[in-house]
PDB file of C-alpha atoms and ligand atoms in Angstrom:
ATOM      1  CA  UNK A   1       0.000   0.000   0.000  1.00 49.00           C
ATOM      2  CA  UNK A   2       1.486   3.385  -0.942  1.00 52.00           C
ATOM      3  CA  UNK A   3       0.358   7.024   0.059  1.00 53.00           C
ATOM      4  CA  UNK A   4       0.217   9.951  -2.259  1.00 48.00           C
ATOM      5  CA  UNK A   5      -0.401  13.450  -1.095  1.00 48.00           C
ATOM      6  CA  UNK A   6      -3.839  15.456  -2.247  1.00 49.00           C
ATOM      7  CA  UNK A   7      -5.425  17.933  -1.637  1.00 51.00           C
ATOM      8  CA  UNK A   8      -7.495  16.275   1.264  1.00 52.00           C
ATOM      9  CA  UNK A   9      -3.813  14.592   2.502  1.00 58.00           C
ATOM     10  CA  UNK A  10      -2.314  11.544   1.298  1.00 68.00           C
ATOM     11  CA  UNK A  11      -4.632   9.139  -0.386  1.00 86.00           C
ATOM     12  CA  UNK A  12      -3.767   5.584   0.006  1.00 94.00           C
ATOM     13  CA  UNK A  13      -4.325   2.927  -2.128  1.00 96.00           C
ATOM     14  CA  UNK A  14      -4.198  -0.993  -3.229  1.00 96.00           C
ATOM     15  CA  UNK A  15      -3.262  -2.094  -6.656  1.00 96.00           C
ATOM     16  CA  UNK A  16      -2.459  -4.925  -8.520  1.00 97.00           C
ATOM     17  CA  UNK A  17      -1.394  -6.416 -12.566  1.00 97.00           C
ATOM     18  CA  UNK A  18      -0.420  -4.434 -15.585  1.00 96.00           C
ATOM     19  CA  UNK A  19      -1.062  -4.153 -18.969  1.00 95.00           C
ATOM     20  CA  UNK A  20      -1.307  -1.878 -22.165  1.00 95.00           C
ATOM     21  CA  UNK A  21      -4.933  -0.750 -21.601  1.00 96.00           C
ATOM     22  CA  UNK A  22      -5.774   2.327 -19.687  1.00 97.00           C
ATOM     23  CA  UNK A  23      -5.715   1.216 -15.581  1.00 98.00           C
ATOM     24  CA  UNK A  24      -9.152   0.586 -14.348  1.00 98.00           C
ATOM     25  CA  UNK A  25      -9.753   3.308 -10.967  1.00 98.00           C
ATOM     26  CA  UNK A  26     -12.349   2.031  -8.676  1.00 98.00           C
ATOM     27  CA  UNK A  27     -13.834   4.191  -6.207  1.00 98.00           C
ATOM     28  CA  UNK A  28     -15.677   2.977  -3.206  1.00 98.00           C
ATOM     29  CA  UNK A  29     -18.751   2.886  -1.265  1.00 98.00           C
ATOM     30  CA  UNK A  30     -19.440   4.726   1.720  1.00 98.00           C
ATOM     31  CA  UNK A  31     -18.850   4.143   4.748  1.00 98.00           C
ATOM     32  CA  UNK A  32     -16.139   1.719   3.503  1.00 98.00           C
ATOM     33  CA  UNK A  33     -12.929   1.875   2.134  1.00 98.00           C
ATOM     34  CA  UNK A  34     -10.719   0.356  -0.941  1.00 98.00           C
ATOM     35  CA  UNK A  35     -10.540  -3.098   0.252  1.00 98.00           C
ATOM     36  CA  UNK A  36     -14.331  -3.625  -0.683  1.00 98.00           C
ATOM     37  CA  UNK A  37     -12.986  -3.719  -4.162  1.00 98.00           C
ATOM     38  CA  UNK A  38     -10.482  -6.339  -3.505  1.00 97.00           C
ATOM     39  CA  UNK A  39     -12.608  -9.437  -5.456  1.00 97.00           C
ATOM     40  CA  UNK A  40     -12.612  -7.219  -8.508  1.00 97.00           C
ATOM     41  CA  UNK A  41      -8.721  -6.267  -8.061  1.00 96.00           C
ATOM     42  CA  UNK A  42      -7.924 -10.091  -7.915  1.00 95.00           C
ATOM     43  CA  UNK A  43     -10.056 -11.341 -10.385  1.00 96.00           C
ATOM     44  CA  UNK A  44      -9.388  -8.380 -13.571  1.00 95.00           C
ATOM     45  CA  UNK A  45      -5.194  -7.992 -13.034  1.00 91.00           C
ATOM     46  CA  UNK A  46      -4.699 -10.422 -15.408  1.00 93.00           C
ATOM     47  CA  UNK A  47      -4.310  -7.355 -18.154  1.00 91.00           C
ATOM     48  CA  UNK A  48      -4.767  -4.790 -16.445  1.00 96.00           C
ATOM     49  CA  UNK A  49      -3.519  -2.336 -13.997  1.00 97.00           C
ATOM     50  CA  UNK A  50      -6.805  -1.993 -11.096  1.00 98.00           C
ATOM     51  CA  UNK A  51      -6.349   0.313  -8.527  1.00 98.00           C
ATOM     52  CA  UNK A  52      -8.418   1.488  -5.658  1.00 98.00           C
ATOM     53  CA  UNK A  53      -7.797   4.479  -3.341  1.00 97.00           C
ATOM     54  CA  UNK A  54      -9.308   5.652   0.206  1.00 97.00           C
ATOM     55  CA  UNK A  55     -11.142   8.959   0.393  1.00 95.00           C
ATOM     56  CA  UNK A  56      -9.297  11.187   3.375  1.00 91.00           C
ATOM     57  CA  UNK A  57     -10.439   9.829   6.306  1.00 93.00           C
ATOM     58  CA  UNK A  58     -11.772   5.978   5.517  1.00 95.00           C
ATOM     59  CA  UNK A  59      -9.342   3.125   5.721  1.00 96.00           C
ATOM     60  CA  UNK A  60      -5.795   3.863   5.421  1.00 94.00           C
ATOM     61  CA  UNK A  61      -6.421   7.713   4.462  1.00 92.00           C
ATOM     62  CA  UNK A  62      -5.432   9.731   7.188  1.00 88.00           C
ATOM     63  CA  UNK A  63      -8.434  11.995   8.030  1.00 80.00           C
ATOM     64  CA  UNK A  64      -9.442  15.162   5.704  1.00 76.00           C
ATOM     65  CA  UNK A  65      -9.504  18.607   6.587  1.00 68.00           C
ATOM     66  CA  UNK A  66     -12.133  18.718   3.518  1.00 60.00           C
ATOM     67  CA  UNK A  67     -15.668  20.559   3.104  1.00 72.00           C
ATOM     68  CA  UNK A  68     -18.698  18.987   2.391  1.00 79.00           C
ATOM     69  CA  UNK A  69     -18.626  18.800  -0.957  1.00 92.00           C
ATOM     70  CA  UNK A  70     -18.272  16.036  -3.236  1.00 95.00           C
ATOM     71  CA  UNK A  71     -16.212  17.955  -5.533  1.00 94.00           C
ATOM     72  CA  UNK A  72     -13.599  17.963  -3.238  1.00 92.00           C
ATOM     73  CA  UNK A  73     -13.238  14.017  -3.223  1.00 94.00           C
ATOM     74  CA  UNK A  74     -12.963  14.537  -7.098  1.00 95.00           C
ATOM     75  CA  UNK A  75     -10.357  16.932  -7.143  1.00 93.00           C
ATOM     76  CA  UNK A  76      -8.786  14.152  -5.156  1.00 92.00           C
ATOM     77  CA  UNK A  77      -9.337  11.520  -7.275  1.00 95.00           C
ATOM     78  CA  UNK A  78      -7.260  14.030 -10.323  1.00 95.00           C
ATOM     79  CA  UNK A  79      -4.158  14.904  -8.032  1.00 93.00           C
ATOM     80  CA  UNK A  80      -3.896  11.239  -7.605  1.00 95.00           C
ATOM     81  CA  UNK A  81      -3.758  10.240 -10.776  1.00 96.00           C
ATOM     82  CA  UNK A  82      -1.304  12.734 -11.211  1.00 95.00           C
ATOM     83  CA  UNK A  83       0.923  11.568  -8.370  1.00 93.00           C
ATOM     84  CA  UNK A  84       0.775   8.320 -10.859  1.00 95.00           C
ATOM     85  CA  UNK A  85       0.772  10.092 -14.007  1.00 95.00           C
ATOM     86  CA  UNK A  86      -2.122   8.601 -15.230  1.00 97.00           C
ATOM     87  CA  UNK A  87      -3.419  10.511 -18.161  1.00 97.00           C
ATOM     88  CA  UNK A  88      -6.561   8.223 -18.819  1.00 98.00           C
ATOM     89  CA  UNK A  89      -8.376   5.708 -16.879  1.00 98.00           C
ATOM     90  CA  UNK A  90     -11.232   3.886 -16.778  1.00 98.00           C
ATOM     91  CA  UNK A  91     -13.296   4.726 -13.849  1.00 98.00           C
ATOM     92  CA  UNK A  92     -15.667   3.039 -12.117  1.00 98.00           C
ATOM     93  CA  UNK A  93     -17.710   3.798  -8.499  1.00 98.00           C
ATOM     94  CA  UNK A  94     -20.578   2.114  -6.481  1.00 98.00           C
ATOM     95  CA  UNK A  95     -22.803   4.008  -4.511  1.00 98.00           C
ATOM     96  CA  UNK A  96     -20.598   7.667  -3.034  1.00 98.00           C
ATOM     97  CA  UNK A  97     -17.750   6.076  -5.673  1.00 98.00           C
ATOM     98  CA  UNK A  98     -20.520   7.098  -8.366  1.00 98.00           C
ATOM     99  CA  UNK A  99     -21.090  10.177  -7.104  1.00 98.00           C
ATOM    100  CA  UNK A 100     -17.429  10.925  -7.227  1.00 98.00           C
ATOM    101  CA  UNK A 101     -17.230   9.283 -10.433  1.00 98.00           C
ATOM    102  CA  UNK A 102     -20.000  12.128 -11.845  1.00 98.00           C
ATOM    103  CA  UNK A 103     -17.782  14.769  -9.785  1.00 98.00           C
ATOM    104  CA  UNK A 104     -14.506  13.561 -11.930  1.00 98.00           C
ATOM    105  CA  UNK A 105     -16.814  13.691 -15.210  1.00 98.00           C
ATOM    106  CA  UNK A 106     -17.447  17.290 -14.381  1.00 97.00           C
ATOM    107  CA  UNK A 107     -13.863  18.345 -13.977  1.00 97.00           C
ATOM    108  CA  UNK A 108     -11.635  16.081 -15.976  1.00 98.00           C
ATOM    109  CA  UNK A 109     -14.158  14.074 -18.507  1.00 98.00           C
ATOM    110  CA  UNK A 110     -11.090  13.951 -20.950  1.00 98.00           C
ATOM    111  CA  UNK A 111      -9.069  11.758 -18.490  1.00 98.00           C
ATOM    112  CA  UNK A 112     -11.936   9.382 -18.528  1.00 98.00           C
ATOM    113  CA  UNK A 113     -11.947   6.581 -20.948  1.00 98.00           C
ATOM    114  CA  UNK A 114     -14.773   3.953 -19.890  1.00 98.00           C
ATOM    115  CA  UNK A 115     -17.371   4.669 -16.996  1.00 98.00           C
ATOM    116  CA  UNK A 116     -18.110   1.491 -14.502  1.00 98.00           C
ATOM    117  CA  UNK A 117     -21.572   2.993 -12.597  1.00 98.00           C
ATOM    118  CA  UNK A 118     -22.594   0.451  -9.657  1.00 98.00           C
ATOM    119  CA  UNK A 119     -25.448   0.747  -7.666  1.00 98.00           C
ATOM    120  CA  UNK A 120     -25.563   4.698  -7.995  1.00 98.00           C
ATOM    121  CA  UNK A 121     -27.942   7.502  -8.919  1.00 98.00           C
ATOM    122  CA  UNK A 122     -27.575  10.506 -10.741  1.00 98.00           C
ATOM    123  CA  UNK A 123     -30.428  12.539  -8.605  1.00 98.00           C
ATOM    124  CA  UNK A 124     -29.679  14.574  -5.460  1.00 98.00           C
ATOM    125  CA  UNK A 125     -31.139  13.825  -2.011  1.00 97.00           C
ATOM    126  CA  UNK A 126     -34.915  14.345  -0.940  1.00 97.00           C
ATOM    127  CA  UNK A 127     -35.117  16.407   2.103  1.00 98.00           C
ATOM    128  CA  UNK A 128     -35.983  13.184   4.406  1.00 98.00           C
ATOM    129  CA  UNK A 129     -32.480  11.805   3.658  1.00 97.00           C
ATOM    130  CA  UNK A 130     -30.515  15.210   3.924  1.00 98.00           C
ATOM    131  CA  UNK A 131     -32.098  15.100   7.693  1.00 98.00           C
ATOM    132  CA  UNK A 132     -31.469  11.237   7.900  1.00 98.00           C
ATOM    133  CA  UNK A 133     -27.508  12.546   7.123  1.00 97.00           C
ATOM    134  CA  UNK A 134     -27.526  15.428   9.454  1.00 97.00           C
ATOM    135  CA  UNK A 135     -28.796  12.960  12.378  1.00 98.00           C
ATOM    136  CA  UNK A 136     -25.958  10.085  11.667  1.00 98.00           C
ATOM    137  CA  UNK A 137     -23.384  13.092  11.323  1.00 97.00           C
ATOM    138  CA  UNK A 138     -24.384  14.375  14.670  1.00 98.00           C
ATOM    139  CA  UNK A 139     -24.622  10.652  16.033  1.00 98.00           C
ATOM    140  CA  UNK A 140     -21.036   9.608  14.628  1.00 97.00           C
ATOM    141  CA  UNK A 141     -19.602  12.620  16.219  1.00 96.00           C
ATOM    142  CA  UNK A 142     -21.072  11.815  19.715  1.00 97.00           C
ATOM    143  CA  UNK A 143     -20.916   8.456  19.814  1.00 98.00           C
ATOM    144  CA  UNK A 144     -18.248   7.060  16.784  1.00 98.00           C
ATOM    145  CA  UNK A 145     -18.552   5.248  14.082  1.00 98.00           C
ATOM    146  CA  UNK A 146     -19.241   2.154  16.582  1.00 98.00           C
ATOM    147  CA  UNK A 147     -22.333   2.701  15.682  1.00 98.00           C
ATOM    148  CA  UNK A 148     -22.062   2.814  12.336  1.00 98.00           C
ATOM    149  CA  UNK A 149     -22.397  -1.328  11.469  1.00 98.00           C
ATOM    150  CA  UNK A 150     -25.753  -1.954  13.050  1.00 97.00           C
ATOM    151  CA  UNK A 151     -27.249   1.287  11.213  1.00 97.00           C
ATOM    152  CA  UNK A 152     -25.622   0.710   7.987  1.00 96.00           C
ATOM    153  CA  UNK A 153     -25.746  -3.087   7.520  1.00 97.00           C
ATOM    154  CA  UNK A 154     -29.236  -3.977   6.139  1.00 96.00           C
ATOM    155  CA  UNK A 155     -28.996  -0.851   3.619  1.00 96.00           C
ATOM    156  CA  UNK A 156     -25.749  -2.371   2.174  1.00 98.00           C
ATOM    157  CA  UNK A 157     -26.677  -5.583   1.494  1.00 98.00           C
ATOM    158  CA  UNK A 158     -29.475  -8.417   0.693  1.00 97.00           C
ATOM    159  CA  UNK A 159     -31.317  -9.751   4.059  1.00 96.00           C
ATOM    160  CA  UNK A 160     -30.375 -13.522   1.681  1.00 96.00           C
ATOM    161  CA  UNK A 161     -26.342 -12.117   2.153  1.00 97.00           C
ATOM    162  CA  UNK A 162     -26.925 -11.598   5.893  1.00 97.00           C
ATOM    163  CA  UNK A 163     -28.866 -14.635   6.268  1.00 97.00           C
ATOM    164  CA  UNK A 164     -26.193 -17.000   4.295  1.00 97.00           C
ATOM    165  CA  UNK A 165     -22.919 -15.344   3.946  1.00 97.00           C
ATOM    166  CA  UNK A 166     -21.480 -14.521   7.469  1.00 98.00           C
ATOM    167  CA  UNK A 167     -18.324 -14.061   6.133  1.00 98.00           C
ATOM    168  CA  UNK A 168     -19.148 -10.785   4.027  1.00 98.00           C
ATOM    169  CA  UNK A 169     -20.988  -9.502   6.866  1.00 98.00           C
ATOM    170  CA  UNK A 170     -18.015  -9.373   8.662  1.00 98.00           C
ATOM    171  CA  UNK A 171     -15.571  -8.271   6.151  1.00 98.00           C
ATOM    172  CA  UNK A 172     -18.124  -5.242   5.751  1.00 98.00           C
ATOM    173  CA  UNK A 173     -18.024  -4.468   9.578  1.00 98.00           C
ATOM    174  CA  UNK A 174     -14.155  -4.393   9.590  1.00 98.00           C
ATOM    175  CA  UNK A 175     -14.138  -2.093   7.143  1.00 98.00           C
ATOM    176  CA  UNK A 176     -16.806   0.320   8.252  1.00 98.00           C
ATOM    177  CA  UNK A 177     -14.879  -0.115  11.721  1.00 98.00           C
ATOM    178  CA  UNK A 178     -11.664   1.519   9.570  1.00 97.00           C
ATOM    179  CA  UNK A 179     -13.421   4.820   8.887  1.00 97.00           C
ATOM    180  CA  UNK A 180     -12.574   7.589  11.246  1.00 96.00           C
ATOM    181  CA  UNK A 181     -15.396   9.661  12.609  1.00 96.00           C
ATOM    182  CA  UNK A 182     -14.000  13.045  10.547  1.00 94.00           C
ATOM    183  CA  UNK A 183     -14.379  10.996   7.394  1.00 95.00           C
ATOM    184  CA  UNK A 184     -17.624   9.797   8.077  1.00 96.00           C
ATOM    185  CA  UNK A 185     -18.918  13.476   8.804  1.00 96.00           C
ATOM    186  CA  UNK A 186     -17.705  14.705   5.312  1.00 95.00           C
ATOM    187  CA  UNK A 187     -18.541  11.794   3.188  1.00 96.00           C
ATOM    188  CA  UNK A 188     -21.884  12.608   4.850  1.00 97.00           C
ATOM    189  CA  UNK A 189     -21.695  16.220   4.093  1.00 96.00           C
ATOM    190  CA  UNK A 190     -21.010  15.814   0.584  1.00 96.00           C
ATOM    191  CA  UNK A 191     -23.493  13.553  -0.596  1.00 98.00           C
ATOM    192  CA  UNK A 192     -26.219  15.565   1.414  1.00 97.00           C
ATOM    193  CA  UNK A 193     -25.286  18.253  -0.555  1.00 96.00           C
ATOM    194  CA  UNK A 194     -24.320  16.835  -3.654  1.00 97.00           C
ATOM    195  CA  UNK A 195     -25.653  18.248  -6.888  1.00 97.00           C
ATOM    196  CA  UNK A 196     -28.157  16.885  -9.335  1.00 98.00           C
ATOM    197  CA  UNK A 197     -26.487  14.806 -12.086  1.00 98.00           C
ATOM    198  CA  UNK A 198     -29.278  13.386 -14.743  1.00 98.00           C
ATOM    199  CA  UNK A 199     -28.192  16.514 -17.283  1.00 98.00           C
ATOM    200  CA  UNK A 200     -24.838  14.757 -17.050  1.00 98.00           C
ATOM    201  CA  UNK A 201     -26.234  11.357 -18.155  1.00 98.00           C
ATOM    202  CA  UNK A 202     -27.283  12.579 -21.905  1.00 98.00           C
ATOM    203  CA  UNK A 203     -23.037  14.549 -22.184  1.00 98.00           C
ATOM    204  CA  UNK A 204     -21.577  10.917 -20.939  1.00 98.00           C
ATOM    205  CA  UNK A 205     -19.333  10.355 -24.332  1.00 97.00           C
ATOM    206  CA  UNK A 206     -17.528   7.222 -22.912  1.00 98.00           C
ATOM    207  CA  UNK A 207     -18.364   3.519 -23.255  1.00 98.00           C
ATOM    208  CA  UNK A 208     -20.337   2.684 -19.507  1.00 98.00           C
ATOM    209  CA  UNK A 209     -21.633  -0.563 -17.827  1.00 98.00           C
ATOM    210  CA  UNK A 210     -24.479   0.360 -15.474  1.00 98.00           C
ATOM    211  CA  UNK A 211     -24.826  -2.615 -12.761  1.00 98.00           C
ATOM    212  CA  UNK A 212     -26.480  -3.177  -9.969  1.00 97.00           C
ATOM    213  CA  UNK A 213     -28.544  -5.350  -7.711  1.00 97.00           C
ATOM    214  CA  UNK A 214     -32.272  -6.669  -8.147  1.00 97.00           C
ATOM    215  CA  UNK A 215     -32.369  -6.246  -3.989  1.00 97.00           C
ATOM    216  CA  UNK A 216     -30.556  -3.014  -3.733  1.00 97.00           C
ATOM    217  CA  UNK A 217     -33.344  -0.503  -2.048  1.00 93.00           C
ATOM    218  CA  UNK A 218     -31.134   2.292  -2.188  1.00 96.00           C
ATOM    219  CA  UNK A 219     -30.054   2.505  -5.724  1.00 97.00           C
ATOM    220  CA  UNK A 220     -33.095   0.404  -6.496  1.00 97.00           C
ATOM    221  CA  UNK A 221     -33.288  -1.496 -10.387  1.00 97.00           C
ATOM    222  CA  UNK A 222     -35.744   0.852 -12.019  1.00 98.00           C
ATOM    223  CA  UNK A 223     -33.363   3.913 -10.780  1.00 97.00           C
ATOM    224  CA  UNK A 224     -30.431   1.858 -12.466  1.00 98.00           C
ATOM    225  CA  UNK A 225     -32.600   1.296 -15.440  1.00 98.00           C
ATOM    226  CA  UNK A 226     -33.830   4.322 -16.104  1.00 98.00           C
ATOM    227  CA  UNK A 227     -30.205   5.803 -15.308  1.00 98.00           C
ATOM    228  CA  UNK A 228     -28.654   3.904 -18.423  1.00 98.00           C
ATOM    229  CA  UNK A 229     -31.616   4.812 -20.606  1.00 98.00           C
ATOM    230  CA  UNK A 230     -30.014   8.214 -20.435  1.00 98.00           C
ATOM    231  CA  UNK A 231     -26.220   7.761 -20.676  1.00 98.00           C
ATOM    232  CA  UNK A 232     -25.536   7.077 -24.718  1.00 98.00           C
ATOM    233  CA  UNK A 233     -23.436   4.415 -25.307  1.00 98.00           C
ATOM    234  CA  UNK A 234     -24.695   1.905 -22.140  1.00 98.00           C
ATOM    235  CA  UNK A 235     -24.943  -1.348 -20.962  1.00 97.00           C
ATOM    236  CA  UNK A 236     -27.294  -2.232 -18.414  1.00 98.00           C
ATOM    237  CA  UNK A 237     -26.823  -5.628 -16.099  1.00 98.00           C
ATOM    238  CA  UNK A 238     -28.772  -6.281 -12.757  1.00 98.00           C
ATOM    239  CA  UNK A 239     -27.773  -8.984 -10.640  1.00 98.00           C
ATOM    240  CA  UNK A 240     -30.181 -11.522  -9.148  1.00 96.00           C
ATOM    241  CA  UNK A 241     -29.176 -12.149  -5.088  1.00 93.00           C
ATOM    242  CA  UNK A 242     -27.208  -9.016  -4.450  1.00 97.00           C
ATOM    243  CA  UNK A 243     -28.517  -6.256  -2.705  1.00 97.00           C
ATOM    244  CA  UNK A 244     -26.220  -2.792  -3.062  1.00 98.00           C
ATOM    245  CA  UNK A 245     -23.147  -3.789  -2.562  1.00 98.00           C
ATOM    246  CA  UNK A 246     -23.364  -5.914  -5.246  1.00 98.00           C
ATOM    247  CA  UNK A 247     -19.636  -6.577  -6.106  1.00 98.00           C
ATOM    248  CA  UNK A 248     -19.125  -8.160  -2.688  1.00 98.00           C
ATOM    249  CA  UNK A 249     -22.532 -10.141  -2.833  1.00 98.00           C
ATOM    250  CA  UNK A 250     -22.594 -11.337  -6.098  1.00 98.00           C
ATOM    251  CA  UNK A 251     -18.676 -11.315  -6.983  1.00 98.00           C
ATOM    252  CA  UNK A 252     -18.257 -13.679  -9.689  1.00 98.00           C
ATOM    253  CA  UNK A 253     -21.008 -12.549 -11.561  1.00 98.00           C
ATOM    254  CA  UNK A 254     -20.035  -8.918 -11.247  1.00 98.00           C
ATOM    255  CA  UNK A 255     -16.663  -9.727 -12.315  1.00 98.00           C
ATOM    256  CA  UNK A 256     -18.373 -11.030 -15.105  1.00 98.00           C
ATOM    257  CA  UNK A 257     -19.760  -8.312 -16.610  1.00 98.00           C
ATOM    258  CA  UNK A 258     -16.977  -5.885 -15.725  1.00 98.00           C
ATOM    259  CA  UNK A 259     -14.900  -8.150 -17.830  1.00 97.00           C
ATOM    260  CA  UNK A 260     -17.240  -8.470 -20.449  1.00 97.00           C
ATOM    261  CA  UNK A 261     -17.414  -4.491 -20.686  1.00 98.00           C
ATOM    262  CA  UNK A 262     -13.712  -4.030 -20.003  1.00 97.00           C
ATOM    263  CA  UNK A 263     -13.033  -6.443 -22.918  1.00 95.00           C
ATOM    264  CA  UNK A 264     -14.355  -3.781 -25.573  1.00 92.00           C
ATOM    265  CA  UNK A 265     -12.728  -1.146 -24.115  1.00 93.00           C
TER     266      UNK A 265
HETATM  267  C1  MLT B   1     -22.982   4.232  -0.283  1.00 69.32           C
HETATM  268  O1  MLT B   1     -23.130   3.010  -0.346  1.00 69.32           O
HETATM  269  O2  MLT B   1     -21.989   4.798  -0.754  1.00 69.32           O
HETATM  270  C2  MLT B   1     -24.035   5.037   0.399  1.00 69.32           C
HETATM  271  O3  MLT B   1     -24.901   4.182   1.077  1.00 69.32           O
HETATM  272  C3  MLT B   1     -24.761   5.887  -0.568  1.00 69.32           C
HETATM  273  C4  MLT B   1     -25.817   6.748   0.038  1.00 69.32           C
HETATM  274  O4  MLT B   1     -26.030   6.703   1.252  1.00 69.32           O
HETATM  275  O5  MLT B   1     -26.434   7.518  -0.719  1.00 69.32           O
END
């Protein structure tokens, strides 16, 4: 694992393989960190450079001084592909990762050559959940992000995956455990306030898969659908038994459309 510096502090990261194609950047969920990408790292390094970083403040990122605003995580994302001179990836994010990922299409589309969209949406927060986020904010800062497992766990994933697969459960917990409460608070922040992205959908010039789960209720299948209706050149897969966090749930068949789409591009 290696640290570069950002503007939010050093970002670190995992990565793995090589290869002539443009490195695939995967950006993660929230309130996790870059090891929830580690089935896809392992099973697409055959040809490929993967790499996935840690927003400031969630697993090995020391904590940010940043705003709320998801903007900042992007500007991120492009001084740390500079600190690898990496002049075009492909980028892919589930959940807050795809809300980055719309951030980095805002500031540095040209540096993007293939879009990955997991169980995201391109629509801002309805006041309900902006209050939700302002309550957990206040709550995290009180009482840490102990609390943070039991709240999060049955929005993350299928009540099958907590019922039958102990094992991701706890990976998921171990992670959420790695966030620090001043990352939690901003990654909060910034998708409460996060701006509207369905105009972006129609200006998306790049190849993109759009996948997600048939049991995700926060990015739910119709949003997913309807999502890639809009975005040009798309591909649309939802995944039967996986809930949101669909790469961990359903890994193989994940990694089985991500190589599919990566193939082509
Ligand atoms: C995530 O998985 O990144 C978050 O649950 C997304 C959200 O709360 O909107």
């Amino acid at each position: 694992m290696r640290q570069y510096r950002t503007n939010g502090g050093p970002m670190a990261h995992g990565e793995s393989g090589s290869g002539p194609k443009d490195p695939l950047v995967l950006l993660h969920a929230f309130p996790l960190n870059r090891r929830m990408w580690v089935p896809q790292v392992r099973a697409l390094n055959g040809d490929r450079r993967v790499i996935a970083p840690d927003y400031p403040g969630f697993g090995r990122s020391p904590r940010p001084c940043a705003q709320p605003d998801v903007r900042l995580y992007a500007e991120g994302v492009r001084e740390f592909l500079d600190s690898l001179h990496l002049e075009r990836v492909a980028l892919g994010g589930l959940s807050m990762g795809g809300y980055v990922a719309f951030a980095c299409l805002r500031l540095f589309p040209e540096r993007i050559s293939a879009l990955v969209l997991a169980n995201t949406r391109p629509d801002p927060d309805p006041e309900e959940a902006r209050e939700t986020r302002r309550e957990l904010a206040r709550r995290v800062t009180e009482e840490g992000v102990e609390i943070l497992p039991d709240l999060q766990m049955e929005r993350l994933l299928s009540k099958r995956t907590i019922r039958e697969k102990p094992e991701v459960v706890e990976d998921v917990r171990g992670m959420i455990l790695e966030s620090s409460p001043d990352g939690v608070v901003a990654a909060l922040g910034a998708m409460r306030e996060r701006p509207d992205s369905t105009d972006l959908l129609g200006e998306i010039e790049v190849p993109t898969l759009v996948v997600g789960g048939e049991e995700d209720a926060i990015s739910s299948p119709e949003v997913m659908e309807a999502m890639a209706g809009k975005i040009p050149d798309s591909r649309y897969v939802t995944l039967p038994n996986a809930g949101h966090l669909s790469n961990l749930e359903a890994p193989e068949k994940f990694n089985a459309a991500l190589a599919g789409f990566l193939a082509r591009v």
